[in-house]
Short mmCIF file of C-alpha atoms and ligand atoms in Angstrom, two decimals:
data_model
loop_
_atom_site.label_atom_id
_atom_site.label_comp_id
_atom_site.label_asym_id
_atom_site.label_seq_id
_atom_site.Cartn_x
_atom_site.Cartn_y
_atom_site.Cartn_z
CA MET A 1 21.48 2.47 7.12
CA ARG A 2 18.79 0.27 8.68
CA ARG A 3 15.46 1.96 8.15
CA PRO A 4 13.28 1.14 11.16
CA PHE A 5 10.31 -1.12 10.53
CA VAL A 6 7.23 -0.97 12.74
CA ALA A 7 4.61 -3.64 12.02
CA GLY A 8 1.24 -4.14 13.66
CA ASN A 9 0.28 -7.75 14.26
CA TRP A 10 -3.46 -7.59 14.78
CA LYS A 11 -3.64 -11.33 15.53
CA MET A 12 -7.25 -12.65 15.58
CA ASN A 13 -8.78 -9.24 16.33
CA THR A 14 -10.96 -6.48 14.90
CA THR A 15 -14.09 -6.58 12.78
CA ARG A 16 -14.02 -5.63 9.14
CA ALA A 17 -15.30 -2.11 9.93
CA ALA A 18 -12.99 -1.57 12.90
CA GLY A 19 -10.02 -2.89 10.94
CA VAL A 20 -10.69 -0.59 8.01
CA ALA A 21 -11.08 2.40 10.34
CA LEU A 22 -7.83 1.55 12.14
CA ALA A 23 -5.98 1.09 8.85
CA LYS A 24 -7.29 4.42 7.56
CA ALA A 25 -6.10 6.21 10.69
CA VAL A 26 -2.61 4.71 10.29
CA ALA A 27 -2.56 5.48 6.56
CA ASP A 28 -3.66 9.11 7.07
CA ASP A 29 -0.90 9.72 9.58
CA VAL A 30 1.80 8.08 7.45
CA ARG A 31 0.63 9.92 4.35
CA ALA A 32 0.74 13.24 6.19
CA ASN A 33 3.99 12.80 8.13
CA LYS A 34 6.02 10.55 5.80
CA PRO A 35 8.08 9.09 8.66
CA PRO A 36 11.51 7.69 7.70
CA VAL A 37 10.19 4.35 8.89
CA ASP A 38 8.63 1.34 7.16
CA VAL A 39 5.15 0.70 8.53
CA ALA A 40 3.00 -2.39 8.00
CA VAL A 41 -0.37 -3.60 9.22
CA CYS A 42 -1.09 -7.32 9.40
CA PRO A 43 -4.83 -7.97 9.69
CA PRO A 44 -6.58 -11.35 9.79
CA PHE A 45 -6.93 -13.04 6.38
CA PRO A 46 -10.58 -12.09 5.71
CA TYR A 47 -9.75 -8.40 6.08
CA LEU A 48 -6.63 -8.26 3.91
CA ILE A 49 -8.44 -6.89 0.88
CA PRO A 50 -10.52 -4.14 2.56
CA VAL A 51 -7.54 -3.12 4.70
CA GLY A 52 -5.34 -3.10 1.60
CA GLU A 53 -7.84 -0.76 -0.05
CA ALA A 54 -7.87 1.48 3.01
CA ILE A 55 -4.07 1.95 2.97
CA ALA A 56 -3.61 2.10 -0.82
CA GLY A 57 -1.16 4.79 -1.90
CA SER A 58 -0.29 5.78 1.69
CA GLY A 59 3.08 4.04 1.88
CA VAL A 60 1.84 1.62 4.56
CA TRP A 61 2.62 -2.01 3.71
CA LEU A 62 0.18 -4.89 3.99
CA GLY A 63 1.23 -8.10 5.73
CA ALA A 64 -0.36 -11.45 6.56
CA GLN A 65 0.13 -13.37 9.79
CA ASN A 66 0.80 -16.81 8.35
CA ALA A 67 0.73 -18.84 5.12
CA TYR A 68 1.15 -22.40 3.93
CA HIS A 69 4.24 -23.25 1.91
CA ALA A 70 2.64 -25.38 -0.80
CA ALA A 71 1.24 -24.29 -4.15
CA PRO A 72 -2.56 -24.01 -4.33
CA GLY A 73 -4.20 -27.40 -4.07
CA ALA A 74 -6.02 -29.73 -1.69
CA PHE A 75 -5.09 -28.20 1.70
CA THR A 76 -8.38 -27.40 3.40
CA GLY A 77 -8.27 -24.30 5.52
CA GLU A 78 -4.82 -23.14 4.42
CA THR A 79 -3.74 -20.04 2.49
CA ALA A 80 -1.13 -20.07 -0.27
CA LEU A 81 1.57 -17.44 -0.63
CA THR A 82 0.40 -16.67 -4.15
CA MET A 83 -3.02 -15.85 -2.67
CA LEU A 84 -1.43 -13.38 -0.27
CA GLN A 85 0.28 -11.67 -3.18
CA ASP A 86 -2.97 -11.66 -5.07
CA CYS A 87 -4.55 -9.84 -2.10
CA GLY A 88 -1.82 -7.19 -2.19
CA CYS A 89 0.45 -8.39 0.63
CA GLN A 90 4.11 -7.44 0.58
CA TRP A 91 4.92 -9.13 3.88
CA VAL A 92 4.14 -12.25 5.85
CA ILE A 93 4.85 -12.99 9.51
CA LEU A 94 6.20 -16.52 9.92
CA GLY A 95 7.10 -18.58 12.97
CA HIS A 96 5.21 -16.46 15.49
CA SER A 97 5.36 -18.06 18.94
CA GLU A 98 1.57 -18.44 18.99
CA ARG A 99 1.81 -20.51 15.81
CA ARG A 100 4.53 -22.61 17.40
CA GLN A 101 2.68 -22.95 20.72
CA PHE A 102 -0.92 -23.54 19.60
CA PHE A 103 -0.62 -24.85 16.05
CA GLY A 104 2.35 -27.17 16.21
CA GLU A 105 4.72 -25.21 13.99
CA THR A 106 8.32 -26.33 14.20
CA ASP A 107 11.62 -24.91 13.04
CA ALA A 108 11.37 -27.25 10.05
CA SER A 109 7.85 -26.24 9.03
CA VAL A 110 8.69 -22.57 9.52
CA ASN A 111 11.74 -23.08 7.31
CA GLN A 112 9.56 -24.50 4.51
CA LYS A 113 7.32 -21.46 4.76
CA ILE A 114 10.22 -19.00 4.76
CA GLN A 115 11.78 -20.61 1.71
CA ALA A 116 8.49 -20.59 -0.15
CA ALA A 117 7.67 -17.00 0.82
CA LEU A 118 11.06 -15.74 -0.33
CA ALA A 119 10.76 -17.69 -3.57
CA ALA A 120 7.38 -15.98 -4.06
CA LYS A 121 9.16 -12.63 -3.55
CA LEU A 122 7.29 -11.78 -0.36
CA GLY A 123 9.07 -10.10 2.52
CA VAL A 124 9.28 -12.26 5.64
CA ILE A 125 9.11 -11.25 9.30
CA PHE A 126 10.62 -14.31 10.96
CA CYS A 127 9.87 -14.56 14.69
CA VAL A 128 12.17 -16.14 17.25
CA GLY A 129 12.22 -16.00 21.03
CA GLU A 130 12.64 -18.00 24.20
CA LEU A 131 10.14 -19.08 26.88
CA LEU A 132 10.45 -17.76 30.42
CA ALA A 133 11.77 -21.09 31.74
CA GLU A 134 14.41 -21.10 29.00
CA ARG A 135 15.58 -17.61 29.95
CA GLN A 136 15.62 -18.51 33.63
CA SER A 137 17.75 -21.56 32.94
CA ASN A 138 20.20 -19.52 30.85
CA GLN A 139 19.24 -21.17 27.60
CA THR A 140 18.19 -18.06 25.68
CA GLU A 141 21.13 -18.08 23.28
CA LYS A 142 20.91 -21.80 22.70
CA ILE A 143 17.20 -21.53 21.86
CA LEU A 144 17.75 -18.56 19.53
CA GLU A 145 20.58 -20.39 17.81
CA THR A 146 18.40 -23.46 17.23
CA GLN A 147 15.48 -21.40 15.92
CA MET A 148 17.72 -19.38 13.62
CA ALA A 149 19.62 -22.38 12.27
CA GLY A 150 16.40 -24.32 11.72
CA GLY A 151 14.30 -21.49 10.36
CA LEU A 152 16.96 -20.18 8.00
CA ALA A 153 18.34 -23.54 6.82
CA GLY A 154 19.21 -23.55 3.14
CA LEU A 155 18.73 -19.82 2.66
CA SER A 156 21.01 -18.01 0.23
CA PRO A 157 22.78 -14.79 1.23
CA GLU A 158 20.65 -12.92 -1.36
CA SER A 159 17.48 -13.89 0.45
CA LEU A 160 18.48 -11.78 3.45
CA ALA A 161 17.42 -8.70 1.50
CA LYS A 162 13.77 -9.68 2.03
CA LEU A 163 14.13 -10.99 5.56
CA VAL A 164 13.40 -9.24 8.83
CA ILE A 165 13.97 -10.97 12.18
CA ALA A 166 11.57 -10.31 15.06
CA TYR A 167 12.98 -11.10 18.49
CA GLU A 168 9.95 -11.80 20.64
CA PRO A 169 10.66 -13.24 24.08
CA VAL A 170 7.55 -15.34 24.69
CA TRP A 171 7.30 -14.19 28.31
CA ALA A 172 6.87 -10.61 27.11
CA ILE A 173 4.11 -11.24 24.55
CA GLY A 174 0.73 -9.93 25.64
CA THR A 175 1.81 -9.97 29.27
CA GLY A 176 2.58 -6.31 29.84
CA VAL A 177 6.08 -7.41 30.86
CA THR A 178 8.63 -5.98 28.44
CA ALA A 179 12.23 -7.01 28.03
CA THR A 180 14.46 -4.26 29.38
CA PRO A 181 16.30 -2.31 26.70
CA ASP A 182 19.49 -4.09 27.82
CA GLN A 183 17.91 -7.53 27.55
CA ALA A 184 16.57 -6.69 24.09
CA GLU A 185 19.89 -5.27 22.91
CA GLU A 186 21.79 -8.28 24.19
CA ALA A 187 19.54 -10.72 22.32
CA HIS A 188 19.52 -8.61 19.16
CA ALA A 189 23.31 -8.32 19.16
CA PHE A 190 23.52 -12.09 19.58
CA LEU A 191 21.17 -12.62 16.62
CA ARG A 192 23.20 -10.27 14.45
CA GLN A 193 26.39 -12.02 15.43
CA TRP A 194 24.78 -15.33 14.54
CA LEU A 195 23.84 -13.92 11.11
CA ALA A 196 27.42 -12.74 10.62
CA GLY A 197 28.71 -16.24 11.31
CA ARG A 198 26.14 -17.95 9.09
CA PHE A 199 26.37 -15.44 6.21
CA ASP A 200 28.88 -12.58 6.51
CA SER A 201 29.26 -9.59 8.75
CA GLY A 202 28.54 -7.01 6.04
CA LEU A 203 25.25 -8.69 5.18
CA ALA A 204 24.36 -9.19 8.84
CA GLU A 205 24.64 -5.44 9.35
CA THR A 206 21.92 -4.82 6.79
CA VAL A 207 19.28 -7.08 8.39
CA ARG A 208 16.63 -5.37 10.47
CA ILE A 209 15.82 -6.97 13.81
CA GLN A 210 12.50 -5.93 15.34
CA TYR A 211 11.70 -6.28 19.00
CA GLY A 212 8.26 -7.61 19.97
CA GLY A 213 6.60 -8.17 23.32
CA SER A 214 4.41 -5.56 25.03
CA VAL A 215 5.78 -2.62 23.05
CA LYS A 216 3.76 0.44 24.09
CA PRO A 217 4.04 4.20 23.51
CA ASP A 218 5.76 4.64 26.86
CA ASN A 219 8.52 2.08 26.34
CA ALA A 220 9.01 2.34 22.57
CA LYS A 221 11.57 5.12 22.58
CA GLU A 222 13.95 3.42 24.98
CA LEU A 223 13.72 0.07 23.19
CA LEU A 224 14.05 1.55 19.71
CA SER A 225 17.08 3.59 20.76
CA GLN A 226 19.15 0.43 21.18
CA PRO A 227 21.65 0.13 18.33
CA ASN A 228 20.53 -3.35 17.26
CA VAL A 229 16.79 -2.76 17.70
CA ASN A 230 15.55 -1.70 14.28
CA GLY A 231 11.85 -1.52 14.78
CA ALA A 232 9.01 -3.27 16.54
CA LEU A 233 6.45 -5.99 15.98
CA VAL A 234 3.50 -4.69 17.94
CA GLY A 235 0.50 -6.76 19.03
CA GLY A 236 -1.94 -5.26 21.53
CA ALA A 237 -0.86 -1.66 21.03
CA SER A 238 -1.30 -1.93 17.26
CA LEU A 239 -5.08 -2.27 17.69
CA LYS A 240 -5.56 1.36 18.64
CA ALA A 241 -4.31 4.17 16.41
CA ASP A 242 -3.61 6.38 19.44
CA GLN A 243 -1.17 3.74 20.70
CA PHE A 244 0.30 2.52 17.43
CA LEU A 245 0.99 5.95 15.94
CA PRO A 246 3.14 7.17 18.86
CA ILE A 247 5.30 4.06 18.42
CA ILE A 248 5.81 4.96 14.75
CA HIS A 249 6.55 8.55 15.76
CA ALA A 250 9.12 7.37 18.31
CA ALA A 251 10.87 5.30 15.62
CA ALA A 252 10.76 8.29 13.26
CA GLU A 253 12.29 10.59 15.83
CA ILE A 254 15.15 8.21 16.52
CA ALA A 255 15.74 7.65 12.79
CA ALA A 256 15.73 11.37 12.09
CA ALA A 257 18.23 11.99 14.90
CA GLY A 258 20.47 9.52 13.08
P1 PGA B 1 2.14 -7.82 22.17
O1 PGA B 1 2.33 -8.89 20.99
O2 PGA B 1 2.64 -6.50 21.68
O3 PGA B 1 0.67 -7.81 22.42
O4 PGA B 1 2.93 -8.31 23.34
C1 PGA B 1 3.49 -8.87 20.18
C2 PGA B 1 3.45 -10.01 19.19
O5 PGA B 1 3.06 -11.13 19.55
O6 PGA B 1 3.82 -9.84 18.01
#
């Protein structure tokens, strides 16, 4: 019922040539194997167009890593959602912890972006997750609740159709430390329960919740086998086809086994 979704968040990495080569390798594999999995690559802004050309017709989606909520205008250095669409994006990652940590994004600013992205008919990967100190002081659920309530404020039930949640514990991002499958499942189940309370349980069941934070070929299968883990948002391991493709294959295997 929930088709897994594996997205590669390239962050501020690759060159144009390396990005195009990576995208082609992903596209070739997806074209050949047709996994029962949604796959997206999210390159840096300057490479959206050449990467989009490299994956055209393969079934791989194109995503951006951020956007500004306002209509085009005098906002130096920002990128409008309509521009992302114009470059062929179907998805945008919003509220990533690096945006929150280094660029001052708040639940309120992320909410503006989510509302605008959904209004522009883009799919949204909305990131939430706690810091290590918050987990250690037993505040994980409180933090997730605050981020969900803030980020999704004012959203209609219909908008859930274009929304994917990414649970990314900040202590697991880029650190090589992964949440255990049990820790991931517990947080994902909590997020789904929260969605059921805020919207309704039938709708909550349809929402895909990705796990992110040091997902690698050797831990993907165990994480993706958890009932509430419906895909992965992959950083470091999405930069090499020989690491990203096995993660897609693991998701495909689990999906095929039903
Ligand atoms: P990582 O990054 O896989 O390198 O930990 C995940 C993310 O930040 O989306």
